[in-house]
Amino acid sequence: MPFALSPMTSALGAEVHGLDLRAPLSPEDFDALHRALLEHLVLFFRDQPLDPEEQLALARRFGAIDVHPFGRHLERHPQVGLLDQTSPKRDGANRWHADSTFMPRPPKACVLRAVELPATGGDTSWASMYAAYELLAPPIQRLLDELTASHDVTGPLVRAIQGGHSVGGLEDVQAAWPPIPHPVVCRHPDTGRKLLYVNSNFATHIEGVSEAESEMLLHFLFDWIRSPEIQVRFHWEPDSVAIWDNRCTQHFAAADYVERRIMHRVVVAGDWEPAR
């Protein structure tokens, strides 16, 4: 089943045309789709009315399914996450992040489908962490190449609790997921390209430097990731689907709506420990 790609920016993102994600993909078609994901980092599809089983089957082509440790899930399909929000700004939204980098092996990829959308707003943006690294001046790259950051689940959980959500016992969660170090700059396991690997949800400090130096570096990097030239923005329609590589992107869901927004998310388990 041949398909066409329409790149959306020079940094990342492509819309895929002519592919029905409900139909089984041949090995050749899946290989082409996987290559497109590695090249464009995030792929977008329109008019894909996948049911939960079909969404899971699609995600399994990329690897084993991982159940996100927090949040809601579909009752009959517990491997499908349910994002059901209204006025999400009060929930601590509006933060650039990669998913679950507090894990030793963070998720490889995500498959997200729009189910119900507000009349306006609710776009999602993605940023290329390849470009975030490659656009830095060489002296800054060399500095970051040697650094390690600690990633901690505590911050997002505290914000969720403050927003009125139940996440279980905070101390139990912290014990299950203690802070973990990851290199500030990693190499992608499939492409070998260097990428920036800190995000404002989970990276709490740079190891081996003073608190002031850590705050300065992280503030600079978090601000750098907001650069428009490394981003793509997607306007959802019902049954739109996005597949992204969680290892080399960050995303940002705009909390600019007050009506209900329902999304179904499937997470592909990590098969890589971030490394230089």
PDB file of C-alpha atoms in Angstrom:
ATOM      1  CA  MET A   1       0.000   0.000   0.000  1.00  0.00           C
ATOM      2  CA  PRO A   2       2.109   2.930  -1.217  1.00  0.00           C
ATOM      3  CA  PHE A   3       1.814   6.221   0.619  1.00  0.00           C
ATOM      4  CA  ALA A   4       2.998   9.791   0.179  1.00  0.00           C
ATOM      5  CA  LEU A   5       4.690  12.142   2.631  1.00  0.00           C
ATOM      6  CA  SER A   6       4.244  15.904   2.916  1.00  0.00           C
ATOM      7  CA  PRO A   7       7.008  17.354   5.116  1.00  0.00           C
ATOM      8  CA  MET A   8       5.681  20.117   7.370  1.00  0.00           C
ATOM      9  CA  THR A   9       8.891  21.865   8.459  1.00  0.00           C
ATOM     10  CA  SER A  10      12.594  21.491   7.783  1.00  0.00           C
ATOM     11  CA  ALA A  11      13.177  20.301  11.355  1.00  0.00           C
ATOM     12  CA  LEU A  12      10.532  17.608  11.816  1.00  0.00           C
ATOM     13  CA  GLY A  13       7.024  16.482  11.029  1.00  0.00           C
ATOM     14  CA  ALA A  14       5.366  14.990   7.957  1.00  0.00           C
ATOM     15  CA  GLU A  15       1.763  14.269   7.041  1.00  0.00           C
ATOM     16  CA  VAL A  16       1.160  10.806   5.595  1.00  0.00           C
ATOM     17  CA  HIS A  17      -1.337  10.366   2.752  1.00  0.00           C
ATOM     18  CA  GLY A  18      -2.825   7.255   1.186  1.00  0.00           C
ATOM     19  CA  LEU A  19      -2.428   4.876   4.124  1.00  0.00           C
ATOM     20  CA  ASP A  20      -5.285   3.199   5.994  1.00  0.00           C
ATOM     21  CA  LEU A  21      -3.944   2.435   9.465  1.00  0.00           C
ATOM     22  CA  ARG A  22      -6.798  -0.019  10.102  1.00  0.00           C
ATOM     23  CA  ALA A  23      -5.447  -2.365   7.445  1.00  0.00           C
ATOM     24  CA  PRO A  24      -2.510  -4.657   8.249  1.00  0.00           C
ATOM     25  CA  LEU A  25       0.735  -3.221   6.935  1.00  0.00           C
ATOM     26  CA  SER A  26       2.960  -5.459   4.851  1.00  0.00           C
ATOM     27  CA  PRO A  27       6.563  -5.791   6.068  1.00  0.00           C
ATOM     28  CA  GLU A  28       7.648  -3.550   3.202  1.00  0.00           C
ATOM     29  CA  ASP A  29       5.082  -0.867   4.002  1.00  0.00           C
ATOM     30  CA  PHE A  30       5.921  -0.942   7.694  1.00  0.00           C
ATOM     31  CA  ASP A  31       9.648  -0.656   6.963  1.00  0.00           C
ATOM     32  CA  ALA A  32       8.914   2.408   4.819  1.00  0.00           C
ATOM     33  CA  LEU A  33       6.757   3.883   7.576  1.00  0.00           C
ATOM     34  CA  HIS A  34       9.439   3.232  10.183  1.00  0.00           C
ATOM     35  CA  ARG A  35      12.080   4.873   7.995  1.00  0.00           C
ATOM     36  CA  ALA A  36       9.784   7.875   7.591  1.00  0.00           C
ATOM     37  CA  LEU A  37       9.411   8.122  11.366  1.00  0.00           C
ATOM     38  CA  LEU A  38      13.175   8.035  11.870  1.00  0.00           C
ATOM     39  CA  GLU A  39      13.584  10.762   9.241  1.00  0.00           C
ATOM     40  CA  HIS A  40      10.714  13.058  10.237  1.00  0.00           C
ATOM     41  CA  LEU A  41      10.440  12.186  13.985  1.00  0.00           C
ATOM     42  CA  VAL A  42       6.661  12.651  14.082  1.00  0.00           C
ATOM     43  CA  LEU A  43       4.095  11.487  11.518  1.00  0.00           C
ATOM     44  CA  PHE A  44       0.534  12.759  11.181  1.00  0.00           C
ATOM     45  CA  PHE A  45      -2.488  11.013   9.675  1.00  0.00           C
ATOM     46  CA  ARG A  46      -6.014  12.279   8.977  1.00  0.00           C
ATOM     47  CA  ASP A  47      -9.310  10.367   8.936  1.00  0.00           C
ATOM     48  CA  GLN A  48      -8.156   7.245  10.769  1.00  0.00           C
ATOM     49  CA  PRO A  49     -11.143   5.945  12.805  1.00  0.00           C
ATOM     50  CA  LEU A  50      -9.159   3.344  14.728  1.00  0.00           C
ATOM     51  CA  ASP A  51     -10.829   1.398  17.483  1.00  0.00           C
ATOM     52  CA  PRO A  52      -8.681   0.588  20.559  1.00  0.00           C
ATOM     53  CA  GLU A  53      -7.683  -2.852  19.248  1.00  0.00           C
ATOM     54  CA  GLU A  54      -6.585  -1.373  15.926  1.00  0.00           C
ATOM     55  CA  GLN A  55      -4.609   1.351  17.673  1.00  0.00           C
ATOM     56  CA  LEU A  56      -2.886  -1.267  19.829  1.00  0.00           C
ATOM     57  CA  ALA A  57      -2.118  -3.423  16.791  1.00  0.00           C
ATOM     58  CA  LEU A  58      -0.533  -0.443  15.051  1.00  0.00           C
ATOM     59  CA  ALA A  59       1.584   0.440  18.081  1.00  0.00           C
ATOM     60  CA  ARG A  60       2.751  -3.177  18.487  1.00  0.00           C
ATOM     61  CA  ARG A  61       4.442  -2.983  15.097  1.00  0.00           C
ATOM     62  CA  PHE A  62       6.920  -0.580  16.698  1.00  0.00           C
ATOM     63  CA  GLY A  63       7.554  -2.659  19.823  1.00  0.00           C
ATOM     64  CA  ALA A  64       6.086  -3.974  23.049  1.00  0.00           C
ATOM     65  CA  ILE A  65       3.278  -1.977  24.655  1.00  0.00           C
ATOM     66  CA  ASP A  66       3.964  -0.150  27.905  1.00  0.00           C
ATOM     67  CA  VAL A  67       1.211   0.952  30.261  1.00  0.00           C
ATOM     68  CA  HIS A  68       1.781   4.516  31.407  1.00  0.00           C
ATOM     69  CA  PRO A  69       2.227   4.331  35.203  1.00  0.00           C
ATOM     70  CA  PHE A  70      -0.072   7.283  35.918  1.00  0.00           C
ATOM     71  CA  GLY A  71      -3.338   8.601  34.601  1.00  0.00           C
ATOM     72  CA  ARG A  72      -6.524   6.967  33.395  1.00  0.00           C
ATOM     73  CA  HIS A  73      -6.949   4.067  30.980  1.00  0.00           C
ATOM     74  CA  LEU A  74      -9.824   2.570  29.019  1.00  0.00           C
ATOM     75  CA  GLU A  75     -11.703   0.101  31.192  1.00  0.00           C
ATOM     76  CA  ARG A  76     -11.836  -2.631  28.558  1.00  0.00           C
ATOM     77  CA  HIS A  77      -8.420  -1.830  27.101  1.00  0.00           C
ATOM     78  CA  PRO A  78      -6.089  -0.981  30.000  1.00  0.00           C
ATOM     79  CA  GLN A  79      -3.132  -0.606  27.631  1.00  0.00           C
ATOM     80  CA  VAL A  80      -4.828   2.420  26.048  1.00  0.00           C
ATOM     81  CA  GLY A  81      -4.409   5.625  28.013  1.00  0.00           C
ATOM     82  CA  LEU A  82      -7.343   8.019  28.292  1.00  0.00           C
ATOM     83  CA  LEU A  83      -6.639  11.750  28.181  1.00  0.00           C
ATOM     84  CA  ASP A  84      -9.969  13.381  29.005  1.00  0.00           C
ATOM     85  CA  GLN A  85      -9.549  17.048  29.890  1.00  0.00           C
ATOM     86  CA  THR A  86     -11.467  20.295  30.157  1.00  0.00           C
ATOM     87  CA  SER A  87      -9.647  23.560  30.961  1.00  0.00           C
ATOM     88  CA  PRO A  88      -6.328  21.703  31.429  1.00  0.00           C
ATOM     89  CA  LYS A  89      -4.309  24.776  32.371  1.00  0.00           C
ATOM     90  CA  ARG A  90      -5.248  24.193  35.993  1.00  0.00           C
ATOM     91  CA  ASP A  91      -3.697  20.720  35.731  1.00  0.00           C
ATOM     92  CA  GLY A  92      -0.172  22.019  35.187  1.00  0.00           C
ATOM     93  CA  ALA A  93      -0.221  21.749  31.398  1.00  0.00           C
ATOM     94  CA  ASN A  94       1.800  23.969  29.034  1.00  0.00           C
ATOM     95  CA  ARG A  95       5.179  22.310  29.575  1.00  0.00           C
ATOM     96  CA  TRP A  96       7.614  20.986  26.992  1.00  0.00           C
ATOM     97  CA  HIS A  97       8.572  17.397  27.797  1.00  0.00           C
ATOM     98  CA  ALA A  98       9.400  13.931  26.588  1.00  0.00           C
ATOM     99  CA  ASP A  99       7.337  11.201  28.191  1.00  0.00           C
ATOM    100  CA  SER A 100       8.546   9.384  31.300  1.00  0.00           C
ATOM    101  CA  THR A 101      12.251  10.200  31.215  1.00  0.00           C
ATOM    102  CA  PHE A 102      12.303   9.354  34.932  1.00  0.00           C
ATOM    103  CA  MET A 103      12.479   5.700  33.804  1.00  0.00           C
ATOM    104  CA  PRO A 104      15.713   3.786  33.151  1.00  0.00           C
ATOM    105  CA  ARG A 105      14.324   3.000  29.679  1.00  0.00           C
ATOM    106  CA  PRO A 106      11.901   5.770  28.721  1.00  0.00           C
ATOM    107  CA  PRO A 107       9.234   5.033  26.100  1.00  0.00           C
ATOM    108  CA  LYS A 108      10.349   4.524  22.523  1.00  0.00           C
ATOM    109  CA  ALA A 109       7.310   6.000  20.803  1.00  0.00           C
ATOM    110  CA  CYS A 110       3.683   7.008  21.240  1.00  0.00           C
ATOM    111  CA  VAL A 111       0.561   6.620  19.108  1.00  0.00           C
ATOM    112  CA  LEU A 112      -2.065   9.269  19.890  1.00  0.00           C
ATOM    113  CA  ARG A 113      -5.564   9.510  18.367  1.00  0.00           C
ATOM    114  CA  ALA A 114      -8.056  12.359  18.650  1.00  0.00           C
ATOM    115  CA  VAL A 115     -11.499  11.181  19.780  1.00  0.00           C
ATOM    116  CA  GLU A 116     -13.349  14.358  20.801  1.00  0.00           C
ATOM    117  CA  LEU A 117     -12.077  17.892  20.341  1.00  0.00           C
ATOM    118  CA  PRO A 118     -12.968  21.425  21.425  1.00  0.00           C
ATOM    119  CA  ALA A 119     -14.292  23.828  18.819  1.00  0.00           C
ATOM    120  CA  THR A 120     -11.042  25.790  18.987  1.00  0.00           C
ATOM    121  CA  GLY A 121      -7.618  25.221  20.492  1.00  0.00           C
ATOM    122  CA  GLY A 122      -6.027  22.016  21.705  1.00  0.00           C
ATOM    123  CA  ASP A 123      -3.154  21.880  19.202  1.00  0.00           C
ATOM    124  CA  THR A 124       0.009  19.931  20.000  1.00  0.00           C
ATOM    125  CA  SER A 125       3.538  20.995  19.085  1.00  0.00           C
ATOM    126  CA  TRP A 126       6.665  18.876  18.819  1.00  0.00           C
ATOM    127  CA  ALA A 127      10.321  19.928  18.867  1.00  0.00           C
ATOM    128  CA  SER A 128      13.340  18.144  17.405  1.00  0.00           C
ATOM    129  CA  MET A 129      16.033  17.415  19.960  1.00  0.00           C
ATOM    130  CA  TYR A 130      18.434  16.725  17.088  1.00  0.00           C
ATOM    131  CA  ALA A 131      18.007  20.310  15.918  1.00  0.00           C
ATOM    132  CA  ALA A 132      18.108  21.603  19.492  1.00  0.00           C
ATOM    133  CA  TYR A 133      21.598  20.140  19.819  1.00  0.00           C
ATOM    134  CA  GLU A 134      22.870  20.783  16.299  1.00  0.00           C
ATOM    135  CA  LEU A 135      21.994  24.504  16.347  1.00  0.00           C
ATOM    136  CA  LEU A 136      24.089  25.125  19.456  1.00  0.00           C
ATOM    137  CA  ALA A 137      27.556  26.614  19.035  1.00  0.00           C
ATOM    138  CA  PRO A 138      30.334  23.974  19.113  1.00  0.00           C
ATOM    139  CA  PRO A 139      31.785  25.176  22.465  1.00  0.00           C
ATOM    140  CA  ILE A 140      28.351  24.768  24.091  1.00  0.00           C
ATOM    141  CA  GLN A 141      27.961  21.351  22.492  1.00  0.00           C
ATOM    142  CA  ARG A 142      31.304  20.238  23.921  1.00  0.00           C
ATOM    143  CA  LEU A 143      30.304  21.429  27.393  1.00  0.00           C
ATOM    144  CA  LEU A 144      26.968  19.605  27.293  1.00  0.00           C
ATOM    145  CA  ASP A 145      28.518  16.432  25.860  1.00  0.00           C
ATOM    146  CA  GLU A 146      30.156  15.746  29.224  1.00  0.00           C
ATOM    147  CA  LEU A 147      27.222  16.535  31.523  1.00  0.00           C
ATOM    148  CA  THR A 148      24.622  14.354  33.223  1.00  0.00           C
ATOM    149  CA  ALA A 149      21.191  15.411  34.495  1.00  0.00           C
ATOM    150  CA  SER A 150      19.031  13.868  37.191  1.00  0.00           C
ATOM    151  CA  HIS A 151      15.448  13.041  36.159  1.00  0.00           C
ATOM    152  CA  ASP A 152      12.767  12.844  38.855  1.00  0.00           C
ATOM    153  CA  VAL A 153       9.047  12.007  38.741  1.00  0.00           C
ATOM    154  CA  THR A 154       8.195  14.183  41.755  1.00  0.00           C
ATOM    155  CA  GLY A 155       7.460  17.509  40.035  1.00  0.00           C
ATOM    156  CA  PRO A 156       4.673  16.341  37.687  1.00  0.00           C
ATOM    157  CA  LEU A 157       3.084  14.294  40.471  1.00  0.00           C
ATOM    158  CA  VAL A 158       2.989  17.260  42.826  1.00  0.00           C
ATOM    159  CA  ARG A 159       1.407  19.397  40.080  1.00  0.00           C
ATOM    160  CA  ALA A 160      -1.158  16.653  39.427  1.00  0.00           C
ATOM    161  CA  ILE A 161      -2.041  16.463  43.114  1.00  0.00           C
ATOM    162  CA  GLN A 162      -2.362  20.239  43.272  1.00  0.00           C
ATOM    163  CA  GLY A 163      -4.738  19.991  40.290  1.00  0.00           C
ATOM    164  CA  GLY A 164      -6.983  17.644  42.244  1.00  0.00           C
ATOM    165  CA  HIS A 165      -5.895  14.355  40.650  1.00  0.00           C
ATOM    166  CA  SER A 166      -5.226  11.094  42.464  1.00  0.00           C
ATOM    167  CA  VAL A 167      -1.832   9.541  41.706  1.00  0.00           C
ATOM    168  CA  GLY A 168      -1.580   7.106  44.606  1.00  0.00           C
ATOM    169  CA  GLY A 169       0.746   7.534  47.535  1.00  0.00           C
ATOM    170  CA  LEU A 170       3.427  10.038  46.578  1.00  0.00           C
ATOM    171  CA  GLU A 171       6.046   8.362  48.756  1.00  0.00           C
ATOM    172  CA  ASP A 172       5.263   4.951  47.253  1.00  0.00           C
ATOM    173  CA  VAL A 173       5.616   6.333  43.735  1.00  0.00           C
ATOM    174  CA  GLN A 174       8.901   8.027  44.597  1.00  0.00           C
ATOM    175  CA  ALA A 175      10.184   4.753  46.052  1.00  0.00           C
ATOM    176  CA  ALA A 176       9.193   2.880  42.890  1.00  0.00           C
ATOM    177  CA  TRP A 177      10.765   5.518  40.624  1.00  0.00           C
ATOM    178  CA  PRO A 178      13.773   7.081  42.370  1.00  0.00           C
ATOM    179  CA  PRO A 179      15.705   9.862  40.602  1.00  0.00           C
ATOM    180  CA  ILE A 180      17.819   8.553  37.749  1.00  0.00           C
ATOM    181  CA  PRO A 181      20.751  10.080  35.820  1.00  0.00           C
ATOM    182  CA  HIS A 182      20.698  10.442  32.033  1.00  0.00           C
ATOM    183  CA  PRO A 183      23.317  12.119  29.818  1.00  0.00           C
ATOM    184  CA  VAL A 184      22.416  15.662  28.797  1.00  0.00           C
ATOM    185  CA  VAL A 185      23.412  14.685  25.248  1.00  0.00           C
ATOM    186  CA  CYS A 186      22.610  11.191  23.955  1.00  0.00           C
ATOM    187  CA  ARG A 187      23.000   9.285  20.709  1.00  0.00           C
ATOM    188  CA  HIS A 188      19.882   7.914  19.088  1.00  0.00           C
ATOM    189  CA  PRO A 189      20.133   4.105  19.021  1.00  0.00           C
ATOM    190  CA  ASP A 190      18.866   3.806  15.430  1.00  0.00           C
ATOM    191  CA  THR A 191      20.310   6.862  13.695  1.00  0.00           C
ATOM    192  CA  GLY A 192      23.437   7.522  15.768  1.00  0.00           C
ATOM    193  CA  ARG A 193      22.688  11.258  15.772  1.00  0.00           C
ATOM    194  CA  LYS A 194      23.307  13.329  18.879  1.00  0.00           C
ATOM    195  CA  LEU A 195      20.298  14.839  20.625  1.00  0.00           C
ATOM    196  CA  LEU A 196      19.566  17.049  23.612  1.00  0.00           C
ATOM    197  CA  TYR A 197      18.047  15.020  26.450  1.00  0.00           C
ATOM    198  CA  VAL A 198      16.694  17.298  29.177  1.00  0.00           C
ATOM    199  CA  ASN A 199      13.109  18.433  29.658  1.00  0.00           C
ATOM    200  CA  SER A 200      11.317  20.721  32.066  1.00  0.00           C
ATOM    201  CA  ASN A 201       8.988  18.033  33.420  1.00  0.00           C
ATOM    202  CA  PHE A 202      11.621  15.695  34.782  1.00  0.00           C
ATOM    203  CA  ALA A 203      15.190  17.077  34.587  1.00  0.00           C
ATOM    204  CA  THR A 204      15.768  18.644  38.000  1.00  0.00           C
ATOM    205  CA  HIS A 205      19.490  19.404  38.141  1.00  0.00           C
ATOM    206  CA  ILE A 206      22.842  18.915  36.449  1.00  0.00           C
ATOM    207  CA  GLU A 207      25.126  16.612  38.381  1.00  0.00           C
ATOM    208  CA  GLY A 208      28.640  17.622  39.396  1.00  0.00           C
ATOM    209  CA  VAL A 209      28.112  21.402  39.245  1.00  0.00           C
ATOM    210  CA  SER A 210      26.887  23.980  41.739  1.00  0.00           C
ATOM    211  CA  GLU A 211      23.197  24.671  42.228  1.00  0.00           C
ATOM    212  CA  ALA A 212      23.593  28.081  40.609  1.00  0.00           C
ATOM    213  CA  GLU A 213      25.414  26.607  37.600  1.00  0.00           C
ATOM    214  CA  SER A 214      22.784  23.887  37.264  1.00  0.00           C
ATOM    215  CA  GLU A 215      19.909  26.371  37.353  1.00  0.00           C
ATOM    216  CA  MET A 216      21.627  28.586  34.785  1.00  0.00           C
ATOM    217  CA  LEU A 217      22.257  25.699  32.380  1.00  0.00           C
ATOM    218  CA  LEU A 218      18.792  24.178  32.685  1.00  0.00           C
ATOM    219  CA  HIS A 219      17.091  27.560  32.341  1.00  0.00           C
ATOM    220  CA  PHE A 220      19.059  28.162  29.148  1.00  0.00           C
ATOM    221  CA  LEU A 221      18.287  24.711  27.725  1.00  0.00           C
ATOM    222  CA  PHE A 222      14.584  24.788  28.577  1.00  0.00           C
ATOM    223  CA  ASP A 223      14.335  28.194  26.909  1.00  0.00           C
ATOM    224  CA  TRP A 224      16.344  26.986  23.897  1.00  0.00           C
ATOM    225  CA  ILE A 225      13.894  24.139  23.293  1.00  0.00           C
ATOM    226  CA  ARG A 226      11.152  26.744  22.798  1.00  0.00           C
ATOM    227  CA  SER A 227      12.849  28.000  19.597  1.00  0.00           C
ATOM    228  CA  PRO A 228      10.201  28.095  16.827  1.00  0.00           C
ATOM    229  CA  GLU A 229      12.647  26.948  14.143  1.00  0.00           C
ATOM    230  CA  ILE A 230      12.912  23.469  15.685  1.00  0.00           C
ATOM    231  CA  GLN A 231       9.157  22.961  16.105  1.00  0.00           C
ATOM    232  CA  VAL A 232       6.090  21.747  14.249  1.00  0.00           C
ATOM    233  CA  ARG A 233       2.496  22.432  15.326  1.00  0.00           C
ATOM    234  CA  PHE A 234      -0.419  20.124  14.526  1.00  0.00           C
ATOM    235  CA  HIS A 235      -4.097  21.059  14.495  1.00  0.00           C
ATOM    236  CA  TRP A 236      -6.120  18.026  15.432  1.00  0.00           C
ATOM    237  CA  GLU A 237      -9.306  16.872  13.735  1.00  0.00           C
ATOM    238  CA  PRO A 238     -11.471  13.955  14.895  1.00  0.00           C
ATOM    239  CA  ASP A 239      -9.700  10.664  14.057  1.00  0.00           C
ATOM    240  CA  SER A 240      -6.355  12.357  13.475  1.00  0.00           C
ATOM    241  CA  VAL A 241      -3.419  10.197  14.579  1.00  0.00           C
ATOM    242  CA  ALA A 242       0.128  11.176  15.503  1.00  0.00           C
ATOM    243  CA  ILE A 243       3.039   8.773  15.913  1.00  0.00           C
ATOM    244  CA  TRP A 244       6.231  10.194  17.361  1.00  0.00           C
ATOM    245  CA  ASP A 245       9.681   9.067  18.408  1.00  0.00           C
ATOM    246  CA  ASN A 246       9.833   9.889  22.114  1.00  0.00           C
ATOM    247  CA  ARG A 247      13.611   9.456  22.178  1.00  0.00           C
ATOM    248  CA  CYS A 248      14.427  12.494  20.041  1.00  0.00           C
ATOM    249  CA  THR A 249      11.422  14.803  20.413  1.00  0.00           C
ATOM    250  CA  GLN A 250       9.603  16.782  23.034  1.00  0.00           C
ATOM    251  CA  HIS A 251       5.969  17.832  22.827  1.00  0.00           C
ATOM    252  CA  PHE A 252       3.695  20.514  24.214  1.00  0.00           C
ATOM    253  CA  ALA A 253      -0.098  20.316  24.403  1.00  0.00           C
ATOM    254  CA  ALA A 254      -1.523  23.822  24.315  1.00  0.00           C
ATOM    255  CA  ALA A 255      -3.889  24.378  27.255  1.00  0.00           C
ATOM    256  CA  ASP A 256      -5.910  26.988  25.373  1.00  0.00           C
ATOM    257  CA  TYR A 257      -9.383  25.442  25.467  1.00  0.00           C
ATOM    258  CA  VAL A 258     -12.288  25.158  27.885  1.00  0.00           C
ATOM    259  CA  GLU A 259     -14.335  22.451  26.155  1.00  0.00           C
ATOM    260  CA  ARG A 260     -13.802  18.726  26.443  1.00  0.00           C
ATOM    261  CA  ARG A 261     -10.854  17.106  24.669  1.00  0.00           C
ATOM    262  CA  ILE A 262     -10.545  13.298  24.599  1.00  0.00           C
ATOM    263  CA  MET A 263      -7.469  11.507  23.256  1.00  0.00           C
ATOM    264  CA  HIS A 264      -6.473   7.831  23.259  1.00  0.00           C
ATOM    265  CA  ARG A 265      -2.757   7.158  23.785  1.00  0.00           C
ATOM    266  CA  VAL A 266      -0.731   3.979  23.389  1.00  0.00           C
ATOM    267  CA  VAL A 267       2.875   3.954  24.586  1.00  0.00           C
ATOM    268  CA  VAL A 268       5.585   1.795  22.994  1.00  0.00           C
ATOM    269  CA  ALA A 269       7.983   0.500  25.635  1.00  0.00           C
ATOM    270  CA  GLY A 270      11.558   1.701  25.688  1.00  0.00           C
ATOM    271  CA  ASP A 271      14.247  -0.610  24.353  1.00  0.00           C
ATOM    272  CA  TRP A 272      17.162   1.765  24.977  1.00  0.00           C
ATOM    273  CA  GLU A 273      18.907   3.230  27.982  1.00  0.00           C
ATOM    274  CA  PRO A 274      19.899   6.823  27.128  1.00  0.00           C
ATOM    275  CA  ALA A 275      23.639   6.847  26.502  1.00  0.00           C
ATOM    276  CA  ARG A 276      26.343   8.987  24.966  1.00  0.00           C
TER     277      ARG A 276
END
